[in-house]
Coordinates of C-alpha atoms and ligand atoms in Angstrom, one line a residue:
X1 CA 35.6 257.3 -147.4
X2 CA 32.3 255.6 -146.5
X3 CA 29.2 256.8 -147.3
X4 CA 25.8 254.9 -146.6
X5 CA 22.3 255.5 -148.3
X6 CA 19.8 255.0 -145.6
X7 CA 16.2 254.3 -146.4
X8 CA 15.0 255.0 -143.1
X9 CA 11.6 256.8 -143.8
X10 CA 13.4 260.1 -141.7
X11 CA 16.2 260.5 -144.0
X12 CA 13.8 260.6 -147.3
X13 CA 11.7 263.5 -146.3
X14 CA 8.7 261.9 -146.8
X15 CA 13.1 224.2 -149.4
X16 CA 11.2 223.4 -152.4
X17 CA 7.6 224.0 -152.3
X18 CA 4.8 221.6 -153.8
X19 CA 1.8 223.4 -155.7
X20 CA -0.9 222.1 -153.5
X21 CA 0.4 223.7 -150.6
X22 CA 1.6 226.8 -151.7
X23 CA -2.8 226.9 -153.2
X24 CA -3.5 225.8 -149.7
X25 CA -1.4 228.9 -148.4
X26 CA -3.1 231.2 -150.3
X27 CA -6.3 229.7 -151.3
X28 CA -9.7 231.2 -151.8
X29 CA -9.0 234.0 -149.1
X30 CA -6.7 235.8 -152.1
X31 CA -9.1 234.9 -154.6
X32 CA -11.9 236.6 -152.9
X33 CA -9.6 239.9 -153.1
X34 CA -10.0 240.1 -156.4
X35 CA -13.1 242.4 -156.6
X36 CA -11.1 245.5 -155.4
X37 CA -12.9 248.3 -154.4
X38 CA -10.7 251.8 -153.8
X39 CA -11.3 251.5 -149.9
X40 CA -10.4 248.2 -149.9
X41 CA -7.3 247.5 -152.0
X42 CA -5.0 247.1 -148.6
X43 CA -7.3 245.8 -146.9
X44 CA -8.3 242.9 -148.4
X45 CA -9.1 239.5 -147.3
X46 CA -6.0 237.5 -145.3
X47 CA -3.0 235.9 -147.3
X48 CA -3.2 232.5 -145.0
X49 CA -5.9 230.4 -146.4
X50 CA -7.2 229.1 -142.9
X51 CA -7.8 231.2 -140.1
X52 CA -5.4 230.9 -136.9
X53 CA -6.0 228.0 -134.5
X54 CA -4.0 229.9 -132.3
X55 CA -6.2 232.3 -129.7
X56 CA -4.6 235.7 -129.8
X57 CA -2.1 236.1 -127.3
X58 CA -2.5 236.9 -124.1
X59 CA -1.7 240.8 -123.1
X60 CA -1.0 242.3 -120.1
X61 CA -3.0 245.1 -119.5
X62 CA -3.7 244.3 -123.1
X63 CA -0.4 246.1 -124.3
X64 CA 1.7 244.1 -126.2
X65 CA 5.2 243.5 -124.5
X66 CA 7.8 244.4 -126.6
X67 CA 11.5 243.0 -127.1
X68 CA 13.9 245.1 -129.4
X69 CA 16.4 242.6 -131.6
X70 CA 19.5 244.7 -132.8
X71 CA 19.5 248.1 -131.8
X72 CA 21.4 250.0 -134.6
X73 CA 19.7 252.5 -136.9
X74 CA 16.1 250.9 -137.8
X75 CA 15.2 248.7 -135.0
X76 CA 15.7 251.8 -132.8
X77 CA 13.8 253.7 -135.1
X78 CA 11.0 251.1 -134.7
X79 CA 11.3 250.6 -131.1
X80 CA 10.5 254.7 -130.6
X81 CA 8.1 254.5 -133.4
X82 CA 5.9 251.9 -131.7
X83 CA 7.1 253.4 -128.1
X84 CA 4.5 256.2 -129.3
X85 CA 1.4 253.9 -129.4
X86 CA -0.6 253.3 -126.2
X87 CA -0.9 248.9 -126.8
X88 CA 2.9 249.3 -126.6
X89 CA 5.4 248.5 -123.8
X90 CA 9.4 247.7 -124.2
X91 CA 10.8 245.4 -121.7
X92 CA 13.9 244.2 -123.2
X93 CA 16.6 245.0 -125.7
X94 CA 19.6 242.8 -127.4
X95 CA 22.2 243.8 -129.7
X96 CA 25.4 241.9 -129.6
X97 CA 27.5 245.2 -129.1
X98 CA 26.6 246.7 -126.0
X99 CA 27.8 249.8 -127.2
X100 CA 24.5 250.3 -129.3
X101 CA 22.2 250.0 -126.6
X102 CA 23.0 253.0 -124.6
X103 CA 20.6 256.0 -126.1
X104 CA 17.4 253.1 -126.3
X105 CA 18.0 251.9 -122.5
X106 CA 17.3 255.5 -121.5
X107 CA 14.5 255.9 -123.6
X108 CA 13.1 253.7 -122.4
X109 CA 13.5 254.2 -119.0
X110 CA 12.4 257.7 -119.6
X111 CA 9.3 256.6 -121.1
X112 CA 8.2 253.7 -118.3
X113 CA 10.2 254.4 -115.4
X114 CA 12.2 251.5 -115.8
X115 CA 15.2 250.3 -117.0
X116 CA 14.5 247.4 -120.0
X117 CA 16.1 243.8 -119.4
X118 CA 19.0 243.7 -121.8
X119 CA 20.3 241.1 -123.5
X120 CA 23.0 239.7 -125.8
X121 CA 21.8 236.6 -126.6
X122 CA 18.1 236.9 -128.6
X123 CA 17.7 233.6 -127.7
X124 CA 17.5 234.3 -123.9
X125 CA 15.2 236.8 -124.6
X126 CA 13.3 234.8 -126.4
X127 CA 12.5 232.3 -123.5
X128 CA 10.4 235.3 -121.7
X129 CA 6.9 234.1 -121.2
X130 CA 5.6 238.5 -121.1
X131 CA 7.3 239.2 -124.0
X132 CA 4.8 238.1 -127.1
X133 CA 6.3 240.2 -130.0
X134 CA 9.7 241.2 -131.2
X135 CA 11.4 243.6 -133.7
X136 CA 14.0 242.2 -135.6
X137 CA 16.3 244.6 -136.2
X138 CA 19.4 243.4 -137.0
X139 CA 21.7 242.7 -140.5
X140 CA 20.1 240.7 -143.1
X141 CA 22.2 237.4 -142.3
X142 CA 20.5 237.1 -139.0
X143 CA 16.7 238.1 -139.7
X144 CA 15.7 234.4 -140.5
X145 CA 17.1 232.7 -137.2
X146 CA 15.8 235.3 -135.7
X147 CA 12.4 235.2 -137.0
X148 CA 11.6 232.0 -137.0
X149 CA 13.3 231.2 -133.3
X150 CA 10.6 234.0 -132.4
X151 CA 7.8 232.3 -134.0
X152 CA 9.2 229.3 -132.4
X153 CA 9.1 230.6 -129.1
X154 CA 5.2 231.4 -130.0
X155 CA 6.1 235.4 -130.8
X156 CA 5.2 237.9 -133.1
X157 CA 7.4 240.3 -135.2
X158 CA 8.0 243.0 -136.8
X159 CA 10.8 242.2 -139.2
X160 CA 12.8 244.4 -140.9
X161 CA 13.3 244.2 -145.0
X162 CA 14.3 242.8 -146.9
X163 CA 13.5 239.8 -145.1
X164 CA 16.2 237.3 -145.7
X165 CA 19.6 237.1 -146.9
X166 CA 18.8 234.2 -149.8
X167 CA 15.6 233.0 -151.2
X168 CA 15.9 229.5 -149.3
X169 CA 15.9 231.5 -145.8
X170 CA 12.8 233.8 -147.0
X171 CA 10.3 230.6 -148.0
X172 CA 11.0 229.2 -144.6
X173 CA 10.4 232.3 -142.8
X174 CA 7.0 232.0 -144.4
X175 CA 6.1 228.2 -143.4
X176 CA 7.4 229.1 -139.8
X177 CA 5.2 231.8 -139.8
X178 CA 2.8 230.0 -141.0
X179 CA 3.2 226.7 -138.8
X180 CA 3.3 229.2 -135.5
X181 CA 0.4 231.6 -136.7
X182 CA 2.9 234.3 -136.1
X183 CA 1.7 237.7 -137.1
X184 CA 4.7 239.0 -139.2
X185 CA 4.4 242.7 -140.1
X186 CA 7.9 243.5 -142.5
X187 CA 9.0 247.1 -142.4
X188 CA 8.3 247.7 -145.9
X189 CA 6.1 251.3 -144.8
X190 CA 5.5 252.2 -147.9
X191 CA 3.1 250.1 -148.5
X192 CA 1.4 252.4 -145.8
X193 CA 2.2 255.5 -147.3
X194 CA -0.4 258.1 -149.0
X195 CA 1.5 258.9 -152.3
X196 CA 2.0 254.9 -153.0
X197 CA -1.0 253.6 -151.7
X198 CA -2.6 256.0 -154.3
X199 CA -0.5 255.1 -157.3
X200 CA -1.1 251.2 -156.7
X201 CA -4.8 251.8 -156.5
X202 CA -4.9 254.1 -159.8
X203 CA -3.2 250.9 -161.8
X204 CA -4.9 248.6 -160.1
X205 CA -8.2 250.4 -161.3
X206 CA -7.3 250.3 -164.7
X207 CA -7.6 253.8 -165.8
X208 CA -3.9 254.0 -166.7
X209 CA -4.9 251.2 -169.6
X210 CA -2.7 248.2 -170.4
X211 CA 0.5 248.5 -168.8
X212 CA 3.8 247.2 -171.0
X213 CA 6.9 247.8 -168.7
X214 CA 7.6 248.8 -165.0
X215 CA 10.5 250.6 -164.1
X216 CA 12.0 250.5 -161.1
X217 CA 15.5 252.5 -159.8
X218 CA 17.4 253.8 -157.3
X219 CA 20.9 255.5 -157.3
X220 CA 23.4 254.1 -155.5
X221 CA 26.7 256.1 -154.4
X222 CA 27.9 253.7 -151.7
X223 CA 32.0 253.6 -151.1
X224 CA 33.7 251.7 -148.7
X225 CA 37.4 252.8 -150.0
X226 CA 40.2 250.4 -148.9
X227 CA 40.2 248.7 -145.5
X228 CA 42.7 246.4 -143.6
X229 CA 42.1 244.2 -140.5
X230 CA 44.2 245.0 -137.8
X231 CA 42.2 246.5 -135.5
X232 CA 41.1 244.7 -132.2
X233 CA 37.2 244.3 -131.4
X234 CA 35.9 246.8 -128.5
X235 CA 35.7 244.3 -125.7
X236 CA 32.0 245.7 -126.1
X237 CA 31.7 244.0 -129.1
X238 CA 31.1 240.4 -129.5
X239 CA 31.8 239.9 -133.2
X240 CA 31.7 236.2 -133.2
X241 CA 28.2 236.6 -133.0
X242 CA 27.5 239.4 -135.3
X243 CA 29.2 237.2 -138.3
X244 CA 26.0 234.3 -136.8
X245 CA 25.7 232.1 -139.7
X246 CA 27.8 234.4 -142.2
X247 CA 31.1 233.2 -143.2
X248 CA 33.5 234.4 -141.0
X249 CA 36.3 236.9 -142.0
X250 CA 38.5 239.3 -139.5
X251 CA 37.2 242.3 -138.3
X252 CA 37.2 245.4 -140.1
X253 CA 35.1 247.8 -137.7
X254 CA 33.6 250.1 -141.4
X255 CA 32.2 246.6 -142.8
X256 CA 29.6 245.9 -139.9
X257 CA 27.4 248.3 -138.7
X258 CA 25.2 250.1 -141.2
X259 CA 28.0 249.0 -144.3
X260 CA 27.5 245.1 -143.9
X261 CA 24.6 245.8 -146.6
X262 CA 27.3 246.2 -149.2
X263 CA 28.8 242.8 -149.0
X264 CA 27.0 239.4 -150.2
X265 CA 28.2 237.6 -147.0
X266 CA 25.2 239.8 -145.1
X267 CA 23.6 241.6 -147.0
X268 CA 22.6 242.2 -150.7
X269 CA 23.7 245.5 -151.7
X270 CA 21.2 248.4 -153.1
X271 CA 18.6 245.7 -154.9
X272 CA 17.8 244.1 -151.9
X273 CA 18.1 246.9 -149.7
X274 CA 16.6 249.9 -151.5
X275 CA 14.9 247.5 -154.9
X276 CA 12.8 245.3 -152.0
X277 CA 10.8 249.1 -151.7
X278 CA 11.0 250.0 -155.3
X279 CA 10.2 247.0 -157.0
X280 CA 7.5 246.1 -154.5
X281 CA 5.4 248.6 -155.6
X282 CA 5.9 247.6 -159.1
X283 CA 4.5 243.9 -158.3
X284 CA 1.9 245.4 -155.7
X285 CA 0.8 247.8 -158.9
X286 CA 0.3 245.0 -161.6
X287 CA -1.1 241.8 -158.8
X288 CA -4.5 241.9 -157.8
X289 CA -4.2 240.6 -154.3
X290 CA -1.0 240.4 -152.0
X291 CA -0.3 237.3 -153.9
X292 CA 2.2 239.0 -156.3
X293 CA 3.1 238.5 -160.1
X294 CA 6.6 236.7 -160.2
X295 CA 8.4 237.1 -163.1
X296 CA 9.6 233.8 -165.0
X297 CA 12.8 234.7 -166.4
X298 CA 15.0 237.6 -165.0
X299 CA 18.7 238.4 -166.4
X300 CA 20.9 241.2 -165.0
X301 CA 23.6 243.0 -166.1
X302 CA 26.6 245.1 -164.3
X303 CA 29.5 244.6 -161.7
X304 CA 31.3 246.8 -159.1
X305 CA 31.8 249.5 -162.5
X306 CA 31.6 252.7 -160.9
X307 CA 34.5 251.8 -158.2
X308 CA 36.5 248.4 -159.2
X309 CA 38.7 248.7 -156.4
X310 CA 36.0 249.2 -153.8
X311 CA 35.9 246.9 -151.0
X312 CA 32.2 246.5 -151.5
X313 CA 31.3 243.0 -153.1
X314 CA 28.0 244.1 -154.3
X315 CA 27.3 245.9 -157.3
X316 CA 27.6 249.6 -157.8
X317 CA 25.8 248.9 -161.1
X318 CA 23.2 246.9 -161.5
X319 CA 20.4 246.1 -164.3
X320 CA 18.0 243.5 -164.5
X321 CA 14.9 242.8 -166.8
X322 CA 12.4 240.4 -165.8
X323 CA 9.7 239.0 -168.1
X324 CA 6.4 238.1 -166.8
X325 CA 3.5 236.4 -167.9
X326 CA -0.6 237.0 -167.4
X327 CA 0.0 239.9 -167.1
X328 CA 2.5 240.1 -169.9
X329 CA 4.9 243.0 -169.1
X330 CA 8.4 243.9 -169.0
X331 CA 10.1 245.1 -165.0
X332 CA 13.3 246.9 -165.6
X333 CA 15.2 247.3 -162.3
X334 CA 18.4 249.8 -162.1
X335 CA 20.8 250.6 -159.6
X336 CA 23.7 253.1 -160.8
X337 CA 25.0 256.6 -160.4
X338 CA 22.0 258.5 -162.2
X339 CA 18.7 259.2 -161.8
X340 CA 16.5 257.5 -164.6
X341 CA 15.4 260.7 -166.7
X342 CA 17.0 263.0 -164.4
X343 CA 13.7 262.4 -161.5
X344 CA 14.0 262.0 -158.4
X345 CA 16.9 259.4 -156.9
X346 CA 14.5 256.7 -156.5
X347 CA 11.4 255.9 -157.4
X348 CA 8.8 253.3 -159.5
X349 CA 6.9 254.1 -163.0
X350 CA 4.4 252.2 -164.7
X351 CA 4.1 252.4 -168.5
X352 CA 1.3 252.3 -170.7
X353 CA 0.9 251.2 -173.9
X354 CA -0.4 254.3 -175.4
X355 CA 2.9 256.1 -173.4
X356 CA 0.9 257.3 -170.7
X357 CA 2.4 256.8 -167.0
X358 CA 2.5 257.0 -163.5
X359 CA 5.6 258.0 -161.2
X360 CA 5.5 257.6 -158.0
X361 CA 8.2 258.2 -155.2
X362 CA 8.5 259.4 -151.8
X363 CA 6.7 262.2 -151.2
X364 CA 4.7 262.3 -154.4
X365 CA 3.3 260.8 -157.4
X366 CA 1.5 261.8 -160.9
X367 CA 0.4 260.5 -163.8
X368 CA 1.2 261.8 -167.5
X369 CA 0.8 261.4 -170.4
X370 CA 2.6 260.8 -173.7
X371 CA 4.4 264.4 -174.1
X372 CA 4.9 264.3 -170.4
X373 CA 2.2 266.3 -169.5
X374 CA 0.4 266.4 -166.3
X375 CA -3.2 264.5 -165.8
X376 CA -5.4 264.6 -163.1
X377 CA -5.4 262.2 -160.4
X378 CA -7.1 260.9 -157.6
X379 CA -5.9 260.6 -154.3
X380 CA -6.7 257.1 -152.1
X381 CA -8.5 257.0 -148.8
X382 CA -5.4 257.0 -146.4
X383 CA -4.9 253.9 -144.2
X384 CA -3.5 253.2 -140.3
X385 CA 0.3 253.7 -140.0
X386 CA 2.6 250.5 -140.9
X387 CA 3.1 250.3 -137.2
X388 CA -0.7 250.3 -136.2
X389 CA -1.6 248.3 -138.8
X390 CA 0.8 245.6 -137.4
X391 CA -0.5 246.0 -133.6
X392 CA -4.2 245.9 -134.9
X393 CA -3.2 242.4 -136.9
X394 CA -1.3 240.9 -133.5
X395 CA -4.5 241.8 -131.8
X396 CA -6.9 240.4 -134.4
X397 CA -4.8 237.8 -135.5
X398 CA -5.1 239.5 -139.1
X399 CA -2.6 239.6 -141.6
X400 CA -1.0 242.7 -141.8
X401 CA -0.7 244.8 -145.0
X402 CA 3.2 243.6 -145.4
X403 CA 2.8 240.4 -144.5
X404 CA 5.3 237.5 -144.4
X405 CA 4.3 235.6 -147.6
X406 CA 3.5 238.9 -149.9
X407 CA 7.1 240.2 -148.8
X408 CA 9.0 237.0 -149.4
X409 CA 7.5 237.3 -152.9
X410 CA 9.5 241.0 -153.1
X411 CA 12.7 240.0 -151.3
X412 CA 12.8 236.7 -153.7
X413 CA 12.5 239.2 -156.6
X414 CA 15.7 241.0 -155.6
X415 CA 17.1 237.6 -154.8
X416 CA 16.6 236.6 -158.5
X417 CA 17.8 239.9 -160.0
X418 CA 21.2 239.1 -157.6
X419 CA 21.2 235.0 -158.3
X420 CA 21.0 236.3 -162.2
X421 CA 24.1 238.9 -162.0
X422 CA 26.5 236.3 -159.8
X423 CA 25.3 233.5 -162.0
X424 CA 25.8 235.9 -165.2
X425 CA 23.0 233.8 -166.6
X426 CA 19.2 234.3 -167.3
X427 CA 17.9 232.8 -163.7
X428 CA 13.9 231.2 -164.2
X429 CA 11.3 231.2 -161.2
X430 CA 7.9 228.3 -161.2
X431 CA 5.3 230.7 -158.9
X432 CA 3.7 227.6 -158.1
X433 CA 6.7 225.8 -157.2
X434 CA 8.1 228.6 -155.5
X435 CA 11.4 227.6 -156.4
X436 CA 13.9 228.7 -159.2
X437 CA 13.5 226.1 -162.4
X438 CA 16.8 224.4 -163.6
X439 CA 20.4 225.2 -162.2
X440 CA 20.9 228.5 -163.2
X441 CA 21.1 231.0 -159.9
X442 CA 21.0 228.4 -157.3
X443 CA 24.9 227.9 -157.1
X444 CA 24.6 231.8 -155.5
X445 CA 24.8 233.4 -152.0
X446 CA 21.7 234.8 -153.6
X447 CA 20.0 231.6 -153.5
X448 CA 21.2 229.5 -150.2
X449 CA 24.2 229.6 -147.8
X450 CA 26.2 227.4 -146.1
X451 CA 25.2 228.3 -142.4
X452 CA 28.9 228.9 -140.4
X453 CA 28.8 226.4 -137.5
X454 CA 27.0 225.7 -134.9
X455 CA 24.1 227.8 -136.5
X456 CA 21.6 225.8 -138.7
X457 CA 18.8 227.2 -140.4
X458 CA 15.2 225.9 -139.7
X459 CA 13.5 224.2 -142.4
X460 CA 9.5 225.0 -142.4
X461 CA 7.9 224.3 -146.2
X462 CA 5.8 226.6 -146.8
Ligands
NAD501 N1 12.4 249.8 -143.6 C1 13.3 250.8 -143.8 O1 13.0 251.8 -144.3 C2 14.7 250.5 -143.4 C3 15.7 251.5 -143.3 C4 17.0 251.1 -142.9 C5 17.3 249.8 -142.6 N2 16.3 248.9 -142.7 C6 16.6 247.5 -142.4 O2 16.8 247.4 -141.0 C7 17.8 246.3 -140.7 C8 18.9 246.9 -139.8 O3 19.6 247.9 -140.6 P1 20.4 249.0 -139.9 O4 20.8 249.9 -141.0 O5 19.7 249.5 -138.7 O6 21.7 248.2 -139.4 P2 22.7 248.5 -138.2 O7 24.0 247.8 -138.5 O8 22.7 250.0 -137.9 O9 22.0 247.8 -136.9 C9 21.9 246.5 -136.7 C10 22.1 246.2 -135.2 O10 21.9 244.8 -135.0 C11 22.9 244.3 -134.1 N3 23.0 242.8 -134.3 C12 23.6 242.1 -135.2 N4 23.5 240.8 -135.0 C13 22.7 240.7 -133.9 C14 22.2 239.6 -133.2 N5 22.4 238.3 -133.5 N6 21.4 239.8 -132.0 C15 21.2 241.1 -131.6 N7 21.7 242.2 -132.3 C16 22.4 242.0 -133.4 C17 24.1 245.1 -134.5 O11 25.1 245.0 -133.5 C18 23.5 246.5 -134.8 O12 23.5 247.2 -133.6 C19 18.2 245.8 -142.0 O13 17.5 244.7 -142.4 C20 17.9 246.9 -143.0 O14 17.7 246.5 -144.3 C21 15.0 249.2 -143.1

């Protein structure tokens, strides 16, 4: 039996770094955030200390021209998304199993009369001189090649979370980013959403007082049963290049598409898939800027506990503590089989010292107090859509609300909580360095991977 947990927003209802560069990254731009005004919170000053040398792109018609990488369940989602705003055009797709393309060809083609250029190869696509943005779309394992051959190739992207398999890949996402001017929006929407933009603004403004612990959670009721090779790959199918840089292992058709998130070798089970949302709102809460609070210790506890003889390799239980400093507090992460106090399956709550606290989860939030009883709230100004805010940044050459280096700070977070589980020690993390302290965690998948040959990953210090 398989079943997945999406966190598509439809199915919800609602190498080493040095100090001086990393404070050259950031800078007195985040600094200058600090006096946070309600309107303003998102849209504070950008996280790149200089402003781009690089003249914004030029557009045909001024629309942005628009190639689709991996067209499974998200990337199609985005493609139709962004289909729906005028500065949009689609001219080309790529997905490695022509099977998947079908249904977004003919949208397309509905929409502009045209068929779209398709493509196996990302690379190939890449070399198109219209094209100057992508979606990356695809499986974890692949969205660093494929984000920083785009920025390479002088693109910009819309990358899907979280946004690396390993914390090695996500810091040099950033510095390619960052050494291209790319204008990286990562699909973390909800950052753009009502209900959270309004409970990060609350904390941020104090009035929930001094704030002890964060909890973050989601349930996770994945199975993948028992499954045996055997099966030939649909001649549709070029497999070889799904695994990319993953260590290769014989086809099983229920571990790739939509289930690869359940193994380490692509993906990083619910705390990198489901945590990157959950626990960015935690850090988003408790930072002042986009420059988020990192934790400097984090230990985890739990194993495949649920289902032992599930194929899956990541956790079906999972529970890590972090400590952080200025501001001291405590962020408990969870992944298991039951809500935390019976709420809703996923969701993040700050706690205050005096017991007061604020839940918030998709499609709604509220703030109580001690005995669990209501208090009022205010609701934030509502922003742009995660999509328009990203095709206002490409056009501006702003940085957009999830931007590259603020989301490598999430996806390094669930990194750690992984690195501390597989190491099954307490894993440390320098801020400044941007780099885990000692050896603890870094002998994990969570940390780096050996890239399968040919593939090689890019190295851009951040
Ligand atoms: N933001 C959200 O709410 C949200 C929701 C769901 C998924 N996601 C993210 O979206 C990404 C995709 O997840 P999914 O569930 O859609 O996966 P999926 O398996 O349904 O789709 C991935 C597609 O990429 C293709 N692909 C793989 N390697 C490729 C390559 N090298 N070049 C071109 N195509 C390639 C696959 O064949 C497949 O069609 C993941 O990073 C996931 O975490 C985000």
């Amino acid at each position: 039996m398989t079943t997945t947990t999406s966190d598509h927003p439809d199915d919800t209802g609602a190498t080493a770094t040095d100090t001086l560069s990393r404070r050259d990254l950031l800078g007195k731009t985040a600094a200058a955030g600090l006096g946070l005004s309600a309107a303003s919170v998102f849209n504070i000053l950008p996280v790149h200390a200089q402003p781009s040398s690089q003249p914004a792109p030029v557009l045909k018609n001024s629309k942005i021209v628009l190639g689709l990488i991996g067209c499974g369940g998200m990337g199609s989602a985005n493609m139709r998304t962004l289909m729906g705003k005028p500065e949009i055009e689609v001219a080309a797709l790529c997905d490695v199993d022509e099977s998947r393309m079908g249904g977004d060809i003919a949208e397309v083609e509905k929409k502009y009369g045209k068929k779209p250029e398709t493509y196996k190869d990302y690379r190939k696509m890449l070399e198109r001189k219209d094209i100057n943005a992508v979606i990356v779309g695809t499986p974890d394992h692949w969205h660093a090649l494929n984000q920083i051959h785009a920025s390479e190739a002088g693109k910009d992207s819309y990358c899907e979370k979280p946004i690396s398999h390993n914390i090695v890949e996500a810091k040099s996402m950033v510095g390619a980013a960052k050494r291209y001017n790319s204008i990286v929006q990562v699909g973390t929407w909800q950052r753009s959403t009502r209900e959270f933009v309004s409970a990060v603004e609350y904390i941020r403004s104090g009035k929930l007082g001094k704030i002890t612990t964060v909890r973050a959670w989601k349930t996770d009721g994945s199975r993948m049963g028992q499954n045996k090779p055997g099966t030939a790959v649909p001649a549709t199918f070029d497999y070889d290049r799904w695994i990319g840089p993953a260590a290769f292992v014989p086809y099983i058709p229920n571990y790739t598409h939509g289930n690869w998130r359940w193994f380490f070798n692509y993906g990083s089970g619910m705390t990198g898939d489901w945590g990157v949302h959950m626990m960015d709102i935690g850090l988003l809460g408790m930072s002042k800027t986009w420059d988020l609070v990192m934790p400097t210790e984090v230990s985890a506890y739990g194993g495949k506990l649920a289902w032992p003889d599930d194929d899956r390799t990541a956790p079906d239980t999972h529970v890590a503590i972090m400590k952080f400093s200025n501001p001291d507090f405590v962020l408990h992460w969870e992944t298991g089989r039951k809500p935390l106090d019976g709420g809703p399956d996923h969701g993040t709550e700050f706690i205050a010292a005096d017991g007061k606290s604020v839940m918030v989860w998709r499609g709604g939030w509220k703030v109580v107090d001690a005995d669990g009883k209501e208090l009022p709230k205010e609701e934030a100004p509502g922003t742009n859509d995660h999509w328009q805010n990203w095709i206002d940044c490409v056009k501006t050459r702003t940085q957009p609300r999830s931007n590259l280096l603020s989301m490598a700070q999430s996806t390094i977070v669930c990194h750690l909580a992984n690195a501390a589980l597989l190491a099954g020690e307490t894993v440390r993390w320098d801020k400044n360095k941007m780099d885990i302290v000692g050896k603890a965690g870094k002998n994990t998948l969570s940390y780096q991977r050996p890239y399968r040959k040919p593939y090689k990953l890019p190295i851009y210090p951040i």
